Amino acid sequence: MLNFKKSPPKNELTRVLVIDDEPSFTRMVKVNLEDAGSYSVETVNESPQALERAINFDPHIILLDVVMPEADGGDVATRLRKREATREIPIIFVSAMVSRKESEAGLYQSGGEQFLAKPVNTKTLVTAINTLLAKKD
Amino acid sequence: MVTLPKNLQKLLLFSPDQAEAAWLQSHIEEAYEGKYQVTLVDSLERLATMDLESMCHAILLDLRTEYAEACRAIQIIGDMNSAVALICLCRSHDQLQAFNKVIHLVDDYILADGLESVELPTRITHAIRRRKKEHELIHEQSLLHSLLVNIPDAIYFKDCNSRFTKVNEAMARSYGQGIGDIIGKTDFDLFTEEHARLASEDEKHIVETGESIIGKIEKETLSNGDIRWVSTTKVPLRNSLGKILGSMGISRNITDLKLAQDKLLQEQALLKTIVNHALAGIFVKNRSGHYLLVNKRHSDYLGVNSPEDVKGKTIFDFFTPETASLIDTIDKKIMDSGEGREGIIDHRVIEGRPEKWLLTSKVPLKGEKGDCEGLVGISIDVTQQIEYEKALKKAIQTNEETKLQLIESEKLKTVGRMAAGVAHEVKNPLNVVALGAEYLKRKIKEPPELVEIIDDMAAAIDRANGVIFELLDYSAPHEVNMQPTNLNEIIKQVLSLLRHNFNHAKVVIKLELDQDLPPIAAERSKIEQVFVNLFLNAISAMEKGGELFVQSYTHRMASTGSNVSSQMTERFRIGDQIVSVEVADSGNGIRDEDAHKLFDPFFSTKSTGDGTGLGLSVTRSIVEMHRGLITLENRSTVLGALARLSFPIIPSNHA
């Protein structure tokens, strides 16, 4: 089992780091989540910068694309889990490489990782994030 | 011979002295009244031309005058060699001496002094009788002689010690000897000792018992080693008192016949060997279809153990009337037409025996006059070959199917790879638009036009998502989990699922489902998809409402008639049990130019945005995955399209 970070205090915004090579996608996730209320969202579009941003931003949760041009989602996750500072941040992979059937189940696990299928909507994202953060309590 | 009144004897009288002749005539007729009729002959020339036997019994020739003429007369009469007796009248015994040269031709004589003697009639009668006997004897001798000389068979007479006493020319000739060389010899001088001993034993038996040997076939081995075959008849030779004097026999050389017969027997034996050991069934039938001959192998083909159980029977004794009639009809045709037939294939099913395939050739059996007397047939067991052929055909078919599947699967893979690539590329931007629209929808509550536009955008995005997932489904690997499935249930379920669509489109549903429909092996969800696609297509074809007909039924693949499509014959075999479902709409039907591309991926008659064009392609893939067949055509009697699905039923041993 993953050893989750502490969930944010009730008056604190949940920090979400979105890593995806598509700027318009990260931007849309950001505006929708922040509009939903209790989220503070940072975005990364170039995967090599992901680790640095994660250390600086110290997110409660990371949304990670799988297919990216430089370092793919798998590489990024490996690097995050190697560093003490980022090791315990839960990661949700958000991928287009997932079938309809799998996506219908919402958040699902495969090989020890958490997945969401694209296309995602705000409700799905919020549910997934809250579900995962609630688990550590 | 003339027929005379009782005891009347006709005499011809010739005398150089006419007066004497007249006197003699009247004297004889008067002296022995009623006993003789005497006719005078006035010249030798006339006598020479007469048919003596028809005119008289005896000739009285007066030798008393004209010696030379009398001699001539005797000679002429003697040369005629007739049965008429020649009686001469002479003056004395001495006078008779003068006729020494011809006296052997004279049967009797009468002295002129004795003309009035009572002896006269006796002497005439005796002379006539003697002459007649002698004539008969000569005749018989000549017959016997003629027989002995002319007959080609060897004839011989032997004494009691088996010595030849008389043989004919043919006998002597056949042994390369003269007649004189053989007389007095025995078989031991002519043949090998073995043969001679047997022959002499036979003859000894004949002499002792008087029994005959008739038509005995003997092998003769000559001293020089030549062999010949003879048919011999030997009988006892008896004298007039019945005492056995020896034996006589007649032998016919039958060497050629015997050799021909031996050859025939040899050929018969050869034929029998061939017939009995041939690796084929051989049979001969007469004109009425009765078996005259069959070999062991053919009696096996007929289901009986011995050829003897077949002889005299007909095909009807071995098979059902239907089968027998078929064979009999072919036989009759061959015998009527006189033309043989090759390569007749029979399937023989006999209870208790392995089923067989026979390849038979039949030829008419012609008699001496060329007319057909029956037929000869040869059957070869080709069961093994047929089995091989079947296996080969099956292998070829499997190969073809595999090839088609490979092609189809390659096509799918290509489309799939492309679709997956496109889908992934489109998913991301689409997600951006979707999230954007979502955001705007939350932020913008008016004016209503803007809200409406954002709603339209959201709906369009949903549709686009739907297309993408359909594409991905199409290319996803097909794994089927087959279960016995009743198509009627699926049809009803899908119709229920789509009831709102039907209601909305004002389409009336007419069902005609076979209540006893057997199950097919199917994956329920896949088949559901097939009917969803077909029903949605039907609804789109009936924009202004209409009727949907759904019918299910079972049938057996009967034959390859004109009403059976070539696709059916490729997919199913004759005798297969098939479940079919027909889905017919009352739309405008299929356009000719579209008919050949209905199942092509991405072909659609719907306006852009209404469909991917993958529905029927996916439908067909699913149907074929279930070893079924789907055809699409226009309805024959009314306007509209007809989709027909056919699936093999689960064989009963698997149900």
mmCIF file of C-alpha atoms in Angstrom, chain A residues 20-22 24-26 28-29 31-33 35-36 65 67 94-101 103 117-123 125, chain B residues 420 423-440 442-443 461 465-473 476:
data_model
loop_
_atom_site.group_PDB
_atom_site.id
_atom_site.type_symbol
_atom_site.label_atom_id
_atom_site.label_comp_id
_atom_site.label_asym_id
_atom_site.label_seq_id
_atom_site.Cartn_x
_atom_site.Cartn_y
_atom_site.Cartn_z
ATOM 1 C CA ASP A 20 0.421 16.917 -19.233
ATOM 2 C CA ASP A 21 2.194 17.941 -22.443
ATOM 3 C CA GLU A 22 -1.026 19.602 -23.710
ATOM 4 C CA SER A 24 -4.821 23.682 -23.146
ATOM 5 C CA PHE A 25 -5.703 20.492 -21.251
ATOM 6 C CA THR A 26 -3.817 21.477 -18.085
ATOM 7 C CA MET A 28 -8.871 23.502 -18.564
ATOM 8 C CA VAL A 29 -8.305 21.190 -15.623
ATOM 9 C CA VAL A 31 -9.874 26.473 -14.259
ATOM 10 C CA ASN A 32 -12.479 23.773 -13.664
ATOM 11 C CA LEU A 33 -10.949 22.420 -10.439
ATOM 12 C CA ASP A 35 -13.780 26.911 -10.015
ATOM 13 C CA ALA A 36 -15.059 23.881 -8.123
ATOM 14 C CA ASP A 65 -0.422 12.088 -18.294
ATOM 15 C CA VAL A 67 2.010 9.608 -23.237
ATOM 16 C CA VAL A 94 -4.910 10.311 -16.712
ATOM 17 C CA SER A 95 -4.695 8.559 -20.075
ATOM 18 C CA ALA A 96 -6.361 8.328 -23.471
ATOM 19 C CA MET A 97 -4.954 4.798 -23.762
ATOM 20 C CA VAL A 98 -7.859 3.355 -21.879
ATOM 21 C CA SER A 99 -11.015 1.712 -23.191
ATOM 22 C CA ARG A 100 -14.580 2.858 -22.601
ATOM 23 C CA LYS A 101 -15.323 -0.119 -20.430
ATOM 24 C CA SER A 103 -13.307 4.319 -17.958
ATOM 25 C CA ALA A 117 -9.521 7.509 -18.670
ATOM 26 C CA LYS A 118 -9.681 10.517 -20.961
ATOM 27 C CA PRO A 119 -11.984 12.213 -21.683
ATOM 28 C CA VAL A 120 -12.476 13.327 -18.069
ATOM 29 C CA ASN A 121 -14.922 15.824 -16.705
ATOM 30 C CA THR A 122 -14.680 17.888 -13.550
ATOM 31 C CA LYS A 123 -16.972 15.622 -11.571
ATOM 32 C CA LEU A 125 -11.711 14.395 -11.361
ATOM 33 C CA ALA B 420 -6.751 3.742 -32.335
ATOM 34 C CA ALA B 423 -8.879 8.153 -31.417
ATOM 35 C CA HIS B 424 -5.938 8.922 -29.183
ATOM 36 C CA GLU B 425 -5.039 11.993 -31.097
ATOM 37 C CA VAL B 426 -8.617 13.232 -30.984
ATOM 38 C CA LYS B 427 -9.333 12.304 -27.371
ATOM 39 C CA ASN B 428 -6.994 14.944 -25.895
ATOM 40 C CA PRO B 429 -8.225 18.011 -27.821
ATOM 41 C CA LEU B 430 -11.766 16.766 -27.395
ATOM 42 C CA ASN B 431 -11.246 16.576 -23.658
ATOM 43 C CA VAL B 432 -9.982 20.140 -23.711
ATOM 44 C CA VAL B 433 -13.098 21.314 -25.543
ATOM 45 C CA ALA B 434 -15.288 19.258 -23.216
ATOM 46 C CA LEU B 435 -13.747 20.721 -20.073
ATOM 47 C CA GLY B 436 -13.944 24.185 -21.659
ATOM 48 C CA ALA B 437 -17.607 23.810 -22.466
ATOM 49 C CA GLU B 438 -18.240 22.531 -18.952
ATOM 50 C CA TYR B 439 -16.519 25.570 -17.485
ATOM 51 C CA LEU B 440 -18.422 27.972 -19.703
ATOM 52 C CA ARG B 442 -21.107 26.867 -15.186
ATOM 53 C CA LYS B 443 -20.046 30.462 -15.728
ATOM 54 C CA ILE B 461 -18.582 16.607 -27.955
ATOM 55 C CA ASN B 465 -16.720 10.759 -27.939
ATOM 56 C CA GLY B 466 -19.224 8.107 -28.953
ATOM 57 C CA VAL B 467 -17.622 7.810 -32.386
ATOM 58 C CA ILE B 468 -14.197 7.478 -30.860
ATOM 59 C CA PHE B 469 -15.268 4.683 -28.538
ATOM 60 C CA GLU B 470 -16.996 2.887 -31.390
ATOM 61 C CA LEU B 471 -13.792 3.052 -33.376
ATOM 62 C CA LEU B 472 -11.838 1.673 -30.481
ATOM 63 C CA ASP B 473 -14.369 -1.124 -29.961
ATOM 64 C CA ALA B 476 -10.335 -4.087 -29.938
#
